[in-house]
Amino acid sequence: MTDPARFVDEAVATLRAAVPGHAIVAASGGIDSTVAALLAERALGERSHAIFVDTGLLRAGEVEAVGEIFRSSHLSFELAAAADRFFASLEGVTDPEEKRRRIGAAFVRLFEEKAKRVGADHLVQGTIAPDWIESGGALRDTIKTHHNVGGIPADVRLTIVEPLRDLYKDEVRAVARYLGVPDSDRQPFPGPGLAVRVNGVVTPERVRRARVANAIVTEEVDRAVADGRMTRPWQYFAVLLPVRTVGVTGDNRVYGEAVSVRVVDSIDAMTATSTDVPRAVLNRISERVTRELAGEVVRVLYDVTDKPPATIEWE
Ligand code: XMP
């Protein structure tokens, strides 16, 4: 990418040429899709329809936070409440790739319904280069089918437009800063949401546990960063594992679940190193997770694996 201003001009021109009518824009509040939505709005004006889906798989406070990001970026959007259909589509599914396919399909079916209502033929998404490279786009094995790439069903009735598909994360961040998207250095969050941070079956109950644990990790790492006890890592979160394990509360044996804490440093998410988090921060996370999810989560682990050989997310 040359410079952000030039990229924006070119992307707007390309979008205008590609979309003669109306377009639905898949807007998750993440940096990639927020940039894509702003480009679409510049290019198409009222013919651009950004939709933010509450999948029921979002982080604590995310609906409010995303609304705020869109409002301060001056992006108009519609909120679609769709938790029931996402949980229904994931029922009994444990395979990570199948989860992504089901979620991708649920998004697309919802966008098709909205498209029908406004007379749109196109779907704009914020897919970036690592999404399709890791989804097997460039002579590689599929590492993860990003839900916005391989998760799109073959019979999709909308023409997909991806203005950011040649950019890497640091380049998208530069464009975001140029467009005035607030907090452009926010940590990334996977499109399939907490479904890929709940290993094993995805139920509202297990997602709630993952949501609480994720919020605790975020709060405690943010606090340590604010106090100067560590520098801000690239990404930090919790994963609910598919194991049952024995714990003890007072005099009672509890057969609960386990959470793994993942904190990594990275430049572009293609490689990453496990962060050396101060032990006191990990202890505090463990103490809070087992207390705030008492009787549900009884064990907290720290993941020391780099990428490669592991990936950043567990699924
Ligand atoms: P991995 O786990 O492949 O993650 O090392 C690399 C980066 O991508 C994010 N990620 C996803 N983002 N859809 C997304 O939009 C996905 O399916 C997905 N899987 C992983 C991950 O959080 C990390 O920043």
Tab-separated table of C-alpha atoms and ligand atoms in Angstrom:
chain	number	residue	atom	x	y	z
A	1	MET	CA	0.000	0.000	0.000
A	2	THR	CA	1.339	3.438	-0.872
A	3	ASP	CA	-0.376	5.886	1.471
A	4	PRO	CA	-3.787	5.780	3.163
A	5	ALA	CA	-5.238	8.797	1.306
A	6	ARG	CA	-4.429	7.311	-2.060
A	7	PHE	CA	-5.710	3.895	-1.019
A	8	VAL	CA	-9.039	5.424	0.072
A	9	ASP	CA	-9.488	7.298	-3.233
A	10	GLU	CA	-8.767	4.176	-5.248
A	11	ALA	CA	-10.971	1.947	-3.098
A	12	VAL	CA	-13.888	4.384	-3.367
A	13	ALA	CA	-13.542	4.473	-7.162
A	14	THR	CA	-13.359	0.664	-7.333
A	15	LEU	CA	-16.435	0.288	-5.114
A	16	ARG	CA	-18.440	2.732	-7.263
A	17	ALA	CA	-17.551	0.783	-10.373
A	18	ALA	CA	-18.295	-2.588	-8.744
A	19	VAL	CA	-21.656	-1.696	-7.181
A	20	PRO	CA	-24.173	-0.083	-9.532
A	21	GLY	CA	-27.099	-0.495	-7.113
A	22	HIS	CA	-27.497	-1.046	-3.371
A	23	ALA	CA	-25.124	-3.009	-1.117
A	24	ILE	CA	-25.385	-4.627	2.280
A	25	VAL	CA	-22.251	-4.098	4.375
A	26	ALA	CA	-21.318	-6.657	7.002
A	27	ALA	CA	-20.178	-4.477	9.921
A	28	SER	CA	-18.953	-6.222	13.074
A	29	GLY	CA	-17.429	-3.180	14.754
A	30	GLY	CA	-13.974	-4.690	14.195
A	31	ILE	CA	-11.446	-2.493	12.549
A	32	ASP	CA	-11.512	-4.257	9.165
A	33	SER	CA	-15.246	-4.136	8.639
A	34	THR	CA	-15.559	-0.612	10.060
A	35	VAL	CA	-13.050	0.596	7.465
A	36	ALA	CA	-14.876	-1.343	4.719
A	37	ALA	CA	-18.210	0.161	5.801
A	38	LEU	CA	-16.830	3.710	5.781
A	39	LEU	CA	-15.380	3.187	2.304
A	40	ALA	CA	-18.728	1.821	1.101
A	41	GLU	CA	-20.592	4.760	2.576
A	42	ARG	CA	-18.201	7.210	0.887
A	43	ALA	CA	-18.593	5.402	-2.396
A	44	LEU	CA	-22.322	4.647	-2.368
A	45	GLY	CA	-23.920	7.043	0.100
A	46	GLU	CA	-27.501	5.972	0.859
A	47	ARG	CA	-27.123	2.894	-1.349
A	48	SER	CA	-24.834	1.446	1.346
A	49	HIS	CA	-26.607	-0.435	4.197
A	50	ALA	CA	-24.329	-1.380	7.084
A	51	ILE	CA	-25.698	-4.130	9.317
A	52	PHE	CA	-24.315	-5.064	12.715
A	53	VAL	CA	-25.479	-8.486	13.853
A	54	ASP	CA	-25.846	-9.363	17.519
A	55	THR	CA	-25.058	-13.069	17.141
A	56	GLY	CA	-25.260	-13.802	20.863
A	57	LEU	CA	-21.530	-14.646	20.541
A	58	LEU	CA	-20.243	-11.151	21.298
A	59	ARG	CA	-18.089	-9.980	24.184
A	60	ALA	CA	-19.417	-8.276	27.307
A	61	GLY	CA	-20.617	-4.741	26.494
A	62	GLU	CA	-19.879	-5.161	22.790
A	63	VAL	CA	-23.271	-4.109	21.404
A	64	GLU	CA	-22.968	-0.782	23.219
A	65	ALA	CA	-19.258	-0.327	22.394
A	66	VAL	CA	-19.773	-1.031	18.687
A	67	GLY	CA	-22.727	1.362	18.516
A	68	GLU	CA	-20.456	4.009	19.997
A	69	ILE	CA	-17.665	3.311	17.483
A	70	PHE	CA	-20.111	3.627	14.574
A	71	ARG	CA	-21.672	6.787	15.940
A	72	SER	CA	-18.332	8.492	16.447
A	73	SER	CA	-17.185	7.352	12.981
A	74	HIS	CA	-20.442	8.867	11.599
A	75	LEU	CA	-21.468	5.545	10.107
A	76	SER	CA	-25.181	4.785	9.875
A	77	PHE	CA	-26.036	1.175	10.642
A	78	GLU	CA	-28.831	-1.203	11.535
A	79	LEU	CA	-28.614	-3.571	14.528
A	80	ALA	CA	-29.995	-7.067	13.839
A	81	ALA	CA	-30.736	-9.134	16.964
A	82	ALA	CA	-30.177	-12.750	15.872
A	83	ALA	CA	-28.797	-14.756	18.827
A	84	ASP	CA	-31.499	-17.433	18.593
A	85	ARG	CA	-30.776	-18.353	15.017
A	86	PHE	CA	-26.996	-18.476	15.595
A	87	PHE	CA	-27.345	-20.781	18.617
A	88	ALA	CA	-29.796	-22.942	16.681
A	89	SER	CA	-27.369	-23.245	13.770
A	90	LEU	CA	-24.527	-24.276	16.107
A	91	GLU	CA	-26.461	-26.874	18.078
A	92	GLY	CA	-24.321	-29.973	18.709
A	93	VAL	CA	-21.433	-28.737	16.530
A	94	THR	CA	-17.903	-29.172	17.944
A	95	ASP	CA	-15.669	-29.104	14.854
A	96	PRO	CA	-14.065	-25.629	14.496
A	97	GLU	CA	-14.341	-25.569	10.710
A	98	GLU	CA	-17.978	-26.656	10.844
A	99	LYS	CA	-18.657	-23.881	13.383
A	100	ARG	CA	-17.209	-21.317	10.958
A	101	ARG	CA	-19.244	-22.708	8.062
A	102	ARG	CA	-22.486	-22.627	10.084
A	103	ILE	CA	-21.793	-19.094	11.307
A	104	GLY	CA	-20.804	-17.906	7.823
A	105	ALA	CA	-24.021	-19.384	6.436
A	106	ALA	CA	-26.159	-17.831	9.206
A	107	PHE	CA	-24.647	-14.395	8.462
A	108	VAL	CA	-25.182	-14.757	4.727
A	109	ARG	CA	-28.809	-15.922	5.032
A	110	LEU	CA	-29.525	-12.947	7.285
A	111	PHE	CA	-27.813	-10.523	4.875
A	112	GLU	CA	-29.778	-12.024	1.963
A	113	GLU	CA	-33.028	-11.352	3.813
A	114	LYS	CA	-32.010	-7.743	4.449
A	115	ALA	CA	-30.818	-7.388	0.848
A	116	LYS	CA	-34.200	-8.480	-0.425
A	117	ARG	CA	-35.850	-5.798	1.691
A	118	VAL	CA	-33.695	-2.920	0.397
A	119	GLY	CA	-33.153	-4.273	-3.139
A	120	ALA	CA	-29.397	-4.905	-2.792
A	121	ASP	CA	-27.399	-7.285	-5.017
A	122	HIS	CA	-23.984	-6.865	-3.408
A	123	LEU	CA	-22.402	-7.689	-0.062
A	124	VAL	CA	-19.377	-5.647	1.047
A	125	GLN	CA	-17.108	-7.287	3.616
A	126	GLY	CA	-13.869	-6.344	5.349
A	127	THR	CA	-11.880	-9.466	4.392
A	128	ILE	CA	-8.139	-8.764	4.595
A	129	ALA	CA	-5.179	-10.659	3.122
A	130	PRO	CA	-4.451	-13.039	6.051
A	131	ASP	CA	-8.129	-14.107	6.093
A	132	TRP	CA	-8.021	-15.579	2.606
A	133	ILE	CA	-4.395	-16.697	2.767
A	134	GLU	CA	-5.144	-18.716	5.926
A	135	SER	CA	-8.382	-19.936	4.365
A	136	GLY	CA	-6.290	-21.677	1.688
A	137	GLY	CA	-6.355	-18.938	-0.947
A	138	ALA	CA	-2.682	-18.970	-1.841
A	139	LEU	CA	-1.479	-22.512	-2.440
A	140	ARG	CA	-1.438	-23.366	1.245
A	141	ASP	CA	-3.295	-25.835	3.357
A	142	THR	CA	-6.355	-24.379	4.983
A	143	ILE	CA	-5.265	-23.292	8.444
A	144	LYS	CA	-8.609	-21.802	9.424
A	145	THR	CA	-11.539	-21.099	7.201
A	146	HIS	CA	-12.247	-17.530	8.180
A	147	HIS	CA	-16.015	-17.362	8.375
A	148	ASN	CA	-16.068	-14.483	5.923
A	149	VAL	CA	-14.124	-16.478	3.305
A	150	GLY	CA	-14.636	-20.242	3.311
A	151	GLY	CA	-17.735	-19.841	5.482
A	152	ILE	CA	-19.703	-18.287	2.628
A	153	PRO	CA	-22.143	-20.880	1.255
A	154	ALA	CA	-21.681	-21.774	-2.429
A	155	ASP	CA	-25.250	-20.786	-3.273
A	156	VAL	CA	-24.901	-17.210	-1.932
A	157	ARG	CA	-27.266	-14.920	-3.844
A	158	LEU	CA	-25.191	-11.732	-3.376
A	159	THR	CA	-22.088	-10.589	-5.253
A	160	ILE	CA	-19.265	-10.247	-2.732
A	161	VAL	CA	-17.067	-7.152	-2.798
A	162	GLU	CA	-13.912	-6.999	-0.660
A	163	PRO	CA	-12.171	-3.606	-0.813
A	164	LEU	CA	-9.453	-4.569	1.725
A	165	ARG	CA	-8.466	-7.968	0.406
A	166	ASP	CA	-4.895	-6.959	-0.434
A	167	LEU	CA	-4.161	-5.270	2.895
A	168	TYR	CA	-2.473	-6.603	6.020
A	169	LYS	CA	-3.562	-5.606	9.522
A	170	ASP	CA	-1.015	-2.811	10.034
A	171	GLU	CA	-2.092	-1.273	6.710
A	172	VAL	CA	-5.771	-1.420	7.672
A	173	ARG	CA	-4.901	0.288	10.937
A	174	ALA	CA	-3.184	3.113	9.032
A	175	VAL	CA	-6.303	3.562	6.863
A	176	ALA	CA	-8.508	3.477	9.981
A	177	ARG	CA	-6.479	6.231	11.600
A	178	TYR	CA	-6.722	8.258	8.397
A	179	LEU	CA	-10.526	7.815	8.353
A	180	GLY	CA	-10.814	8.814	12.012
A	181	VAL	CA	-12.001	5.456	13.345
A	182	PRO	CA	-11.634	5.734	17.140
A	183	ASP	CA	-9.161	3.555	19.024
A	184	SER	CA	-7.633	2.142	15.856
A	185	ASP	CA	-5.201	-0.024	17.815
A	186	ARG	CA	-7.979	-2.090	19.436
A	187	GLN	CA	-7.172	-5.752	19.690
A	188	PRO	CA	-8.640	-7.998	16.998
A	189	PHE	CA	-11.618	-10.251	17.723
A	190	PRO	CA	-12.539	-13.178	15.452
A	191	GLY	CA	-15.655	-12.792	13.335
A	192	PRO	CA	-17.173	-16.079	14.635
A	193	GLY	CA	-16.940	-14.494	18.072
A	194	LEU	CA	-16.974	-16.485	21.284
A	195	ALA	CA	-18.042	-19.612	19.356
A	196	VAL	CA	-14.344	-20.245	18.631
A	197	ARG	CA	-13.383	-19.432	22.236
A	198	VAL	CA	-15.746	-22.112	23.504
A	199	ASN	CA	-14.017	-25.359	22.529
A	200	GLY	CA	-16.565	-28.103	22.141
A	201	VAL	CA	-20.316	-27.510	22.056
A	202	VAL	CA	-21.579	-23.941	21.931
A	203	THR	CA	-24.493	-23.326	24.300
A	204	PRO	CA	-25.722	-20.013	25.713
A	205	GLU	CA	-24.503	-21.169	29.129
A	206	ARG	CA	-20.943	-21.998	27.939
A	207	VAL	CA	-20.781	-18.775	25.932
A	208	ARG	CA	-21.732	-16.845	29.065
A	209	ARG	CA	-18.804	-18.464	30.927
A	210	ALA	CA	-16.409	-17.609	28.102
A	211	ARG	CA	-17.786	-14.051	28.057
A	212	VAL	CA	-17.171	-13.558	31.789
A	213	ALA	CA	-13.649	-15.054	31.564
A	214	ASN	CA	-12.788	-12.920	28.509
A	215	ALA	CA	-13.944	-9.773	30.276
A	216	ILE	CA	-11.794	-10.607	33.318
A	217	VAL	CA	-8.664	-11.199	31.201
A	218	THR	CA	-9.261	-7.941	29.330
A	219	GLU	CA	-9.818	-5.945	32.520
A	220	GLU	CA	-6.804	-7.354	34.343
A	221	VAL	CA	-4.385	-6.977	31.419
A	222	ASP	CA	-5.684	-3.454	30.754
A	223	ARG	CA	-5.167	-2.625	34.421
A	224	ALA	CA	-1.597	-3.984	34.359
A	225	VAL	CA	-0.892	-1.963	31.198
A	226	ALA	CA	-2.327	1.197	32.761
A	227	ASP	CA	-0.168	0.651	35.888
A	228	GLY	CA	2.955	0.195	33.765
A	229	ARG	CA	3.391	-3.437	34.867
A	230	MET	CA	3.429	-4.627	31.247
A	231	THR	CA	3.235	-3.204	27.727
A	232	ARG	CA	0.014	-3.700	25.774
A	233	PRO	CA	0.062	-7.141	24.119
A	234	TRP	CA	-1.366	-7.725	20.625
A	235	GLN	CA	-4.236	-9.875	21.862
A	236	TYR	CA	-5.415	-11.236	25.216
A	237	PHE	CA	-8.384	-13.441	25.926
A	238	ALA	CA	-9.707	-16.614	27.541
A	239	VAL	CA	-10.816	-19.914	26.041
A	240	LEU	CA	-13.285	-22.319	27.643
A	241	LEU	CA	-11.828	-25.803	27.217
A	242	PRO	CA	-13.747	-29.002	26.402
A	243	VAL	CA	-12.705	-30.781	29.578
A	244	ARG	CA	-14.318	-31.397	32.940
A	245	THR	CA	-12.017	-31.200	35.936
A	246	VAL	CA	-12.292	-31.558	39.694
A	247	GLY	CA	-12.118	-28.609	42.056
A	248	VAL	CA	-13.070	-27.888	45.626
A	249	THR	CA	-15.109	-25.049	47.136
A	250	GLY	CA	-15.291	-25.040	50.931
A	251	ASP	CA	-15.962	-28.690	51.778
A	252	ASN	CA	-17.540	-29.500	48.449
A	253	ARG	CA	-16.128	-31.275	45.453
A	254	VAL	CA	-16.999	-29.474	42.221
A	255	TYR	CA	-16.755	-31.088	38.797
A	256	GLY	CA	-16.389	-28.015	36.626
A	257	GLU	CA	-14.780	-26.628	33.507
A	258	ALA	CA	-11.333	-25.174	32.728
A	259	VAL	CA	-10.252	-21.936	31.106
A	260	SER	CA	-7.020	-21.238	29.258
A	261	VAL	CA	-5.654	-17.680	29.234
A	262	ARG	CA	-4.014	-16.625	25.965
A	263	VAL	CA	-1.872	-13.489	25.707
A	264	VAL	CA	0.294	-12.932	22.616
A	265	ASP	CA	2.524	-10.343	20.999
A	266	SER	CA	2.457	-10.071	17.216
A	267	ILE	CA	2.879	-7.648	14.334
A	268	ASP	CA	0.466	-9.015	11.767
A	269	ALA	CA	-1.067	-12.146	13.367
A	270	MET	CA	0.804	-14.395	10.900
A	271	THR	CA	3.262	-15.268	13.683
A	272	ALA	CA	2.996	-14.574	17.414
A	273	THR	CA	4.833	-15.158	20.666
A	274	SER	CA	3.256	-16.021	23.994
A	275	THR	CA	3.638	-13.000	26.283
A	276	ASP	CA	5.584	-13.162	29.542
A	277	VAL	CA	2.678	-11.929	31.678
A	278	PRO	CA	3.647	-11.045	35.293
A	279	ARG	CA	2.698	-13.900	37.578
A	280	ALA	CA	0.694	-11.580	39.841
A	281	VAL	CA	-1.559	-10.661	36.906
A	282	LEU	CA	-2.150	-14.339	36.096
A	283	ASN	CA	-2.862	-15.095	39.751
A	284	ARG	CA	-5.423	-12.312	39.903
A	285	ILE	CA	-7.099	-13.571	36.704
A	286	SER	CA	-7.239	-17.116	38.103
A	287	GLU	CA	-8.638	-15.912	41.421
A	288	ARG	CA	-11.343	-13.814	39.750
A	289	VAL	CA	-12.372	-16.408	37.139
A	290	THR	CA	-12.808	-19.155	39.730
A	291	ARG	CA	-14.657	-16.805	42.089
A	292	GLU	CA	-16.914	-15.061	39.556
A	293	LEU	CA	-17.682	-18.391	37.881
A	294	ALA	CA	-17.692	-20.376	41.157
A	295	GLY	CA	-19.005	-23.894	40.726
A	296	GLU	CA	-18.681	-23.580	36.926
A	297	VAL	CA	-14.964	-23.035	36.213
A	298	VAL	CA	-12.516	-24.593	38.666
A	299	ARG	CA	-9.168	-24.392	36.867
A	300	VAL	CA	-7.239	-21.712	34.948
A	301	LEU	CA	-4.254	-22.464	32.687
A	302	TYR	CA	-1.770	-20.224	30.876
A	303	ASP	CA	-0.910	-21.027	27.250
A	304	VAL	CA	2.849	-20.601	26.608
A	305	THR	CA	2.811	-21.720	22.954
A	306	ASP	CA	4.011	-19.484	20.128
A	307	LYS	CA	2.491	-19.312	16.609
A	308	PRO	CA	3.729	-21.426	14.916
A	309	PRO	CA	3.365	-24.178	16.020
A	310	ALA	CA	0.018	-23.160	17.604
A	311	THR	CA	-2.367	-20.598	16.162
A	312	ILE	CA	-3.467	-17.567	18.206
A	313	GLU	CA	-7.050	-18.754	18.782
A	314	TRP	CA	-7.486	-22.340	19.932
A	315	GLU	CA	-9.979	-23.212	17.171
B	1	XMP	P1	-5.110	-17.494	14.319
B	1	XMP	O1	-5.906	-18.133	15.406
B	1	XMP	O2	-5.400	-18.079	12.973
B	1	XMP	O3	-5.606	-16.002	14.307
B	1	XMP	O4	-3.639	-17.465	14.608
B	1	XMP	C1	-4.978	-14.948	13.615
B	1	XMP	C2	-5.810	-13.711	13.897
B	1	XMP	O5	-7.077	-13.819	13.270
B	1	XMP	C3	-8.117	-13.831	14.230
B	1	XMP	N1	-9.052	-14.892	13.811
B	1	XMP	C4	-10.159	-14.683	13.094
B	1	XMP	N2	-10.696	-13.542	12.621
B	1	XMP	N3	-12.448	-14.792	11.649
B	1	XMP	C5	-11.834	-13.607	11.907
B	1	XMP	O6	-12.377	-12.569	11.486
B	1	XMP	C6	-11.967	-15.983	12.089
B	1	XMP	O7	-12.535	-17.023	11.837
B	1	XMP	C7	-10.760	-15.909	12.847
B	1	XMP	N4	-9.973	-16.861	13.417
B	1	XMP	C8	-8.946	-16.201	14.010
B	1	XMP	C9	-7.466	-14.108	15.561
B	1	XMP	O8	-8.199	-13.546	16.636
B	1	XMP	C10	-6.092	-13.508	15.378
B	1	XMP	O9	-6.083	-12.119	15.636
